[in-house]
Short mmCIF file of C-alpha atoms (C1' of nucleotides) in Angstrom, two decimals:
data_model
loop_
_atom_site.label_atom_id
_atom_site.label_comp_id
_atom_site.label_asym_id
_atom_site.label_seq_id
_atom_site.Cartn_x
_atom_site.Cartn_y
_atom_site.Cartn_z
CA MET A 1 0.18 -0.14 -0.12
CA SER A 2 1.46 3.55 -1.14
CA ARG A 3 0.39 6.64 0.45
CA PRO A 4 -2.35 8.53 -1.33
CA GLU A 5 0.12 11.31 -1.83
CA ALA A 6 2.73 9.27 -3.38
CA LEU A 7 4.18 9.96 -6.78
CA SER A 8 4.03 6.77 -8.09
CA PRO A 9 4.91 6.21 -11.65
CA ALA A 10 1.12 5.67 -12.64
CA ARG A 11 0.73 8.94 -11.53
CA LEU A 12 3.66 10.58 -13.25
CA LYS A 13 2.17 9.11 -16.71
CA ASP A 14 -0.76 10.97 -15.77
CA ALA A 15 0.80 13.93 -15.03
CA ALA A 16 3.19 14.41 -17.99
CA PRO A 17 0.21 15.05 -20.81
CA LEU A 18 -1.10 17.46 -18.51
CA PHE A 19 1.92 19.68 -18.45
CA ALA A 20 2.64 18.99 -21.72
CA ALA A 21 -0.93 20.88 -22.79
CA LEU A 22 0.04 23.85 -20.82
CA GLY A 23 3.59 23.87 -22.25
CA ASP A 24 2.75 25.85 -25.63
CA ALA A 25 2.35 29.87 -25.45
CA THR A 26 -0.60 29.70 -27.45
CA ARG A 27 -2.32 26.97 -25.17
CA LEU A 28 -1.83 29.10 -22.49
CA GLY A 29 -3.14 32.62 -23.96
CA LEU A 30 -6.37 30.34 -24.85
CA LEU A 31 -6.41 29.23 -21.41
CA VAL A 32 -6.14 32.92 -20.01
CA SER A 33 -8.61 34.21 -22.74
CA LEU A 34 -11.39 31.14 -21.50
CA CYS A 35 -10.71 32.55 -18.04
CA ALA A 36 -10.67 35.95 -18.18
CA SER A 37 -13.35 36.30 -21.28
CA GLY A 38 -15.63 33.51 -20.40
CA PRO A 39 -16.67 30.66 -22.82
CA LEU A 40 -16.01 31.81 -26.43
CA THR A 41 -15.98 29.89 -29.72
CA VAL A 42 -13.35 29.32 -32.11
CA THR A 43 -13.71 31.89 -34.37
CA ARG A 44 -13.64 34.66 -31.55
CA LEU A 45 -11.04 33.08 -30.04
CA SER A 46 -8.60 32.93 -32.96
CA GLY A 47 -9.29 36.28 -33.63
CA GLN A 48 -6.98 37.26 -30.83
CA PHE A 49 -4.03 35.35 -31.71
CA ASP A 50 -1.97 35.41 -35.18
CA VAL A 51 -2.48 32.01 -36.10
CA SER A 52 -5.35 30.42 -38.57
CA ARG A 53 -8.78 29.39 -36.96
CA GLN A 54 -7.71 25.60 -37.70
CA ALA A 55 -4.76 26.02 -35.93
CA ILE A 56 -6.50 27.15 -32.86
CA THR A 57 -8.85 24.35 -33.14
CA LYS A 58 -5.86 21.57 -32.80
CA HIS A 59 -4.77 23.64 -29.68
CA LEU A 60 -8.16 23.62 -27.99
CA ASP A 61 -8.17 19.58 -28.90
CA VAL A 62 -5.28 19.16 -27.27
CA LEU A 63 -6.61 21.40 -24.18
CA ALA A 64 -9.91 19.16 -24.54
CA GLU A 65 -7.48 15.98 -24.25
CA ALA A 66 -5.82 17.28 -21.51
CA GLY A 67 -9.26 17.80 -19.71
CA LEU A 68 -8.15 21.81 -19.42
CA VAL A 69 -11.39 22.80 -21.51
CA THR A 70 -14.66 21.18 -22.63
CA SER A 71 -16.61 22.08 -25.41
CA ALA A 72 -20.49 21.77 -26.30
CA ARG A 73 -22.56 22.26 -29.67
CA GLN A 74 -24.90 25.22 -29.93
CA GLY A 75 -26.78 25.25 -33.34
CA ARG A 76 -24.00 26.42 -35.96
CA GLU A 77 -21.19 27.18 -33.07
CA ARG A 78 -19.16 25.12 -30.71
CA ILE A 79 -18.68 27.09 -27.05
CA TRP A 80 -15.29 26.39 -25.39
CA THR A 81 -14.93 26.46 -21.75
CA PHE A 82 -12.33 26.43 -19.20
CA GLU A 83 -12.26 23.57 -16.98
CA PRO A 84 -10.81 24.49 -13.46
CA LYS A 85 -10.53 21.09 -12.37
CA ARG A 86 -7.74 19.42 -14.23
CA LEU A 87 -5.78 22.69 -13.29
CA GLU A 88 -6.24 21.68 -9.63
CA ASP A 89 -4.68 18.38 -10.44
CA ALA A 90 -1.52 20.04 -12.18
CA HIS A 91 -1.25 21.98 -8.71
CA GLN A 92 -1.64 18.85 -6.56
CA TYR A 93 1.39 17.18 -8.56
CA LEU A 94 3.75 20.05 -8.05
CA ALA A 95 2.74 20.49 -4.43
CA ARG A 96 3.88 16.39 -3.77
CA LEU A 97 6.99 17.06 -5.51
CA SER A 98 8.00 20.20 -3.61
CA ARG A 99 6.67 18.05 -0.23
CA GLU A 100 8.92 15.12 -1.40
CA TRP A 101 12.01 17.52 -1.64
CA ASP A 102 11.28 19.05 1.81
CA VAL A 103 11.06 15.90 3.26
CA ALA A 104 14.31 14.62 1.69
CA LEU A 105 15.86 17.94 2.91
CA GLY A 106 14.72 16.94 6.44
CA ARG A 107 16.64 13.88 5.85
CA LEU A 108 19.62 15.33 5.01
CA LYS A 109 19.49 17.65 8.09
CA ALA A 110 18.67 14.98 10.35
CA PHE A 111 21.93 13.06 9.19
CA VAL A 112 24.26 15.93 9.13
CA GLU A 113 23.17 16.60 12.54
CA ASP A 114 23.51 13.11 13.89
CA MET B 1 1.38 49.69 -15.34
CA SER B 2 0.06 46.09 -14.73
CA ARG B 3 -0.70 44.31 -11.61
CA PRO B 4 2.18 42.31 -10.43
CA GLU B 5 -0.09 39.44 -10.71
CA ALA B 6 -1.48 39.75 -14.06
CA LEU B 7 -1.10 37.52 -16.36
CA SER B 8 0.89 39.11 -19.47
CA PRO B 9 1.97 37.71 -22.67
CA ALA B 10 5.65 38.14 -21.78
CA ARG B 11 4.81 35.63 -18.43
CA LEU B 12 3.33 33.46 -20.61
CA LYS B 13 6.25 33.00 -23.07
CA ASP B 14 8.30 32.62 -19.82
CA ALA B 15 5.97 29.91 -18.53
CA ALA B 16 5.45 27.98 -21.49
CA PRO B 17 9.29 26.26 -21.75
CA LEU B 18 8.84 25.72 -18.04
CA PHE B 19 5.47 23.60 -18.01
CA ALA B 20 6.73 21.90 -21.63
CA ALA B 21 9.92 20.58 -19.72
CA LEU B 22 7.89 19.05 -17.18
CA GLY B 23 5.32 17.55 -19.83
CA ASP B 24 7.60 14.39 -20.17
CA ALA B 25 7.04 11.30 -18.11
CA THR B 26 10.65 10.40 -18.14
CA ARG B 27 11.73 13.92 -17.06
CA LEU B 28 9.07 13.80 -14.33
CA GLY B 29 10.75 10.74 -13.18
CA LEU B 30 13.95 12.27 -13.23
CA LEU B 31 13.02 15.06 -11.03
CA VAL B 32 11.04 12.67 -8.47
CA SER B 33 14.42 10.59 -8.14
CA LEU B 34 16.71 14.12 -7.42
CA CYS B 35 14.29 14.59 -5.16
CA ALA B 36 13.68 11.52 -3.40
CA SER B 37 17.41 10.45 -3.71
CA GLY B 38 19.12 13.77 -3.45
CA PRO B 39 22.01 15.05 -5.82
CA LEU B 40 22.92 12.04 -8.65
CA THR B 41 25.29 11.52 -11.58
CA VAL B 42 23.86 10.86 -15.08
CA THR B 43 24.78 7.13 -14.93
CA ARG B 44 23.43 6.60 -11.51
CA LEU B 45 19.93 8.18 -13.00
CA SER B 46 20.12 6.46 -16.18
CA GLY B 47 20.28 3.19 -14.33
CA GLN B 48 16.48 3.57 -13.20
CA PHE B 49 15.25 4.19 -16.49
CA ASP B 50 15.08 2.12 -19.62
CA VAL B 51 16.37 4.72 -21.85
CA SER B 52 20.38 5.13 -23.06
CA ARG B 53 22.33 7.47 -20.89
CA GLN B 54 22.54 9.69 -23.57
CA ALA B 55 18.91 10.09 -23.64
CA ILE B 56 18.85 10.67 -19.91
CA THR B 57 21.69 13.58 -20.57
CA LYS B 58 19.26 14.90 -23.07
CA HIS B 59 16.68 15.41 -20.26
CA LEU B 60 18.76 17.08 -17.98
CA ASP B 61 19.74 19.57 -20.22
CA VAL B 62 16.11 20.30 -21.03
CA LEU B 63 15.49 20.50 -17.41
CA ALA B 64 18.56 22.55 -16.65
CA GLU B 65 17.66 25.09 -19.39
CA ALA B 66 14.12 25.12 -17.46
CA GLY B 67 15.80 26.15 -14.56
CA LEU B 68 14.49 22.96 -13.08
CA VAL B 69 17.82 21.36 -11.92
CA THR B 70 21.67 22.57 -11.77
CA SER B 71 24.94 20.39 -12.53
CA ALA B 72 28.27 21.14 -11.16
CA ARG B 73 31.34 19.19 -12.32
CA GLN B 74 33.59 17.43 -9.68
CA GLY B 75 36.36 15.48 -10.74
CA ARG B 76 35.72 13.21 -13.47
CA GLU B 77 31.59 12.87 -12.43
CA ARG B 78 28.85 15.69 -13.19
CA ILE B 79 26.19 15.76 -10.22
CA TRP B 80 22.81 16.77 -10.75
CA THR B 81 20.88 18.56 -8.47
CA PHE B 82 16.92 19.69 -8.12
CA GLU B 83 16.12 23.11 -8.23
CA PRO B 84 12.77 23.91 -6.14
CA LYS B 85 12.91 27.55 -7.10
CA ARG B 86 11.38 26.91 -10.62
CA LEU B 87 9.15 24.45 -9.45
CA GLU B 88 7.80 27.69 -7.14
CA ASP B 89 7.20 29.45 -9.85
CA ALA B 90 5.42 26.86 -12.07
CA HIS B 91 3.02 26.77 -9.01
CA GLN B 92 2.52 30.92 -9.23
CA TYR B 93 1.51 30.70 -12.70
CA LEU B 94 -1.32 28.14 -11.82
CA ALA B 95 -2.36 30.16 -9.00
CA ARG B 96 -2.67 33.19 -10.81
CA LEU B 97 -4.93 31.19 -13.61
CA SER B 98 -6.90 29.75 -11.18
CA ARG B 99 -7.58 33.37 -9.03
CA GLU B 100 -8.37 34.96 -12.70
CA TRP B 101 -10.95 32.22 -13.13
CA ASP B 102 -12.41 32.97 -9.60
CA VAL B 103 -12.48 36.76 -10.59
CA ALA B 104 -14.47 35.83 -13.57
CA LEU B 105 -16.61 33.63 -12.11
CA GLY B 106 -17.30 36.63 -9.30
CA ARG B 107 -18.46 38.94 -12.08
CA LEU B 108 -20.77 36.60 -13.62
CA LYS B 109 -22.70 36.02 -10.41
CA ALA B 110 -22.74 39.54 -9.79
CA PHE B 111 -24.08 40.37 -13.65
CA VAL B 112 -26.83 37.47 -12.52
CA GLU B 113 -27.99 38.71 -9.74
CA ASP B 114 -28.30 42.10 -10.95
"C1'" DA C 1 -34.01 29.08 -51.92
"C1'" DA C 2 -29.52 31.40 -51.98
"C1'" DA C 3 -26.09 33.56 -49.70
"C1'" DA C 4 -23.46 33.83 -45.45
"C1'" DA C 5 -21.70 32.10 -41.47
"C1'" DA C 6 -19.42 28.40 -38.38
"C1'" DT C 7 -17.46 24.59 -38.02
"C1'" DG C 8 -15.33 20.25 -39.44
"C1'" DC C 9 -12.33 17.16 -42.51
"C1'" DA C 10 -7.91 15.90 -44.69
"C1'" DA C 11 -3.74 16.76 -47.09
"C1'" DC C 12 0.33 18.20 -46.82
"C1'" DC C 13 4.84 20.34 -44.96
"C1'" DA C 14 8.76 21.65 -42.05
"C1'" DG C 15 11.08 21.58 -38.09
"C1'" DG C 16 11.75 19.99 -33.16
"C1'" DG C 17 12.21 16.23 -30.13
"C1'" DG C 18 13.14 11.80 -28.22
"C1'" DG C 19 15.71 8.09 -29.24
"C1'" DT C 20 19.94 5.37 -31.04
"C1'" DT C 21 25.01 4.47 -31.58
"C1'" DG C 22 29.90 4.97 -32.26
"C1'" DC C 23 33.73 7.50 -30.83
"C1'" DA C 24 36.51 10.78 -28.31
"C1'" DT C 25 38.03 12.97 -24.25
"C1'" DC C 26 39.08 13.62 -19.33
"C1'" DA C 27 40.24 11.99 -14.76
"C1'" DA C 28 41.22 7.96 -11.40
"C1'" DT C 29 43.38 4.12 -10.02
"C1'" DC C 30 46.41 0.48 -10.31
"C1'" DG D 1 51.66 5.03 -17.91
"C1'" DA D 2 48.03 1.69 -19.07
"C1'" DT D 3 43.49 0.86 -18.02
"C1'" DT D 4 39.27 1.67 -16.36
"C1'" DG D 5 35.24 4.76 -15.55
"C1'" DA D 6 32.20 8.42 -16.46
"C1'" DT D 7 31.14 12.23 -19.48
"C1'" DG D 8 30.75 14.91 -23.84
"C1'" DC D 9 30.07 15.15 -28.80
"C1'" DA D 10 28.33 14.24 -33.32
"C1'" DA D 11 25.53 11.62 -36.64
"C1'" DC D 12 21.42 9.86 -37.70
"C1'" DC D 13 16.35 8.17 -37.65
"C1'" DC D 14 11.47 8.50 -36.88
"C1'" DC D 15 7.34 10.39 -35.78
"C1'" DC D 16 4.84 13.83 -33.74
"C1'" DT D 17 3.50 18.80 -33.11
"C1'" DG D 18 2.22 23.35 -35.25
"C1'" DG D 19 1.31 25.02 -39.09
"C1'" DT D 20 -0.94 25.78 -43.57
"C1'" DT D 21 -4.40 25.56 -47.48
"C1'" DG D 22 -8.68 24.10 -49.94
"C1'" DC D 23 -12.77 21.98 -49.56
"C1'" DA D 24 -17.32 19.79 -47.72
"C1'" DT D 25 -20.97 20.47 -44.42
"C1'" DT D 26 -24.40 22.35 -41.29
"C1'" DT D 27 -27.12 26.29 -39.40
"C1'" DT D 28 -28.69 30.98 -39.99
"C1'" DT D 29 -30.60 34.73 -41.97
"C1'" DT D 30 -32.16 37.32 -45.67
#
DNA sequence: AAAAAATGCAACCAGGGGGTTGCATCAATC
DNA sequence: GATTGATGCAACCCCCTGGTTGCATTTTTT
């Protein structure tokens, strides 16, 4: 049994695609737009970037695959919405790694003072 | 003048490579190893993964470029060390984005109740 | 019913990323 | 000083990613 906070290889395999999705300036920009302006369509979004609408569509697909956005068809247009849940996941990974480091530092300190 | 917490395009350009460096399972594994076991050499690290030493070297270079690890030559070997500072940066980005979303939700709520 | 608007789909292209192998170099040890 | 161990460097390969263009499809709107 491993602690629920442990950083198992399985967790890493889940975390990697999530961070990879965040690892692009255009995609981060899309998230910021969706955060600040609320749900938007592709054409509205692509107006704010200097790449084609299809490029933005691909980026949104990547974000959706990572669970960072969702979309719903409404008539002839598709509305894209920011999904804060997965962001919380990413935050958790970082916190766990950081905690792991602190624990290691504690061990080192105890060893040196011994 | 923009608030220091604002998510400017410049900040995004800085954040993207950082998240990109985190967006690979092997690299995350390396960070975990360096956290848990303390500073290590490439050969020691590559023993824990099923890819070549050179592949690990490339990954470490990427992590170093992102500021997530540092290295120092000691005699004939090079010691790689986890760098927690940049991890804190990544955490900050996520926190800002999350906060941006909360603010937007607050605006929406106020609008609906108006 | 025709025109316009929004999206979907497919093909294509250039570049970078992750991986490998082979060899050179530098330091430590016997 | 010769050997062994750790690393550095370079070339190469495959495939995925980010981007493009062109056209088809679906829903409004006039």
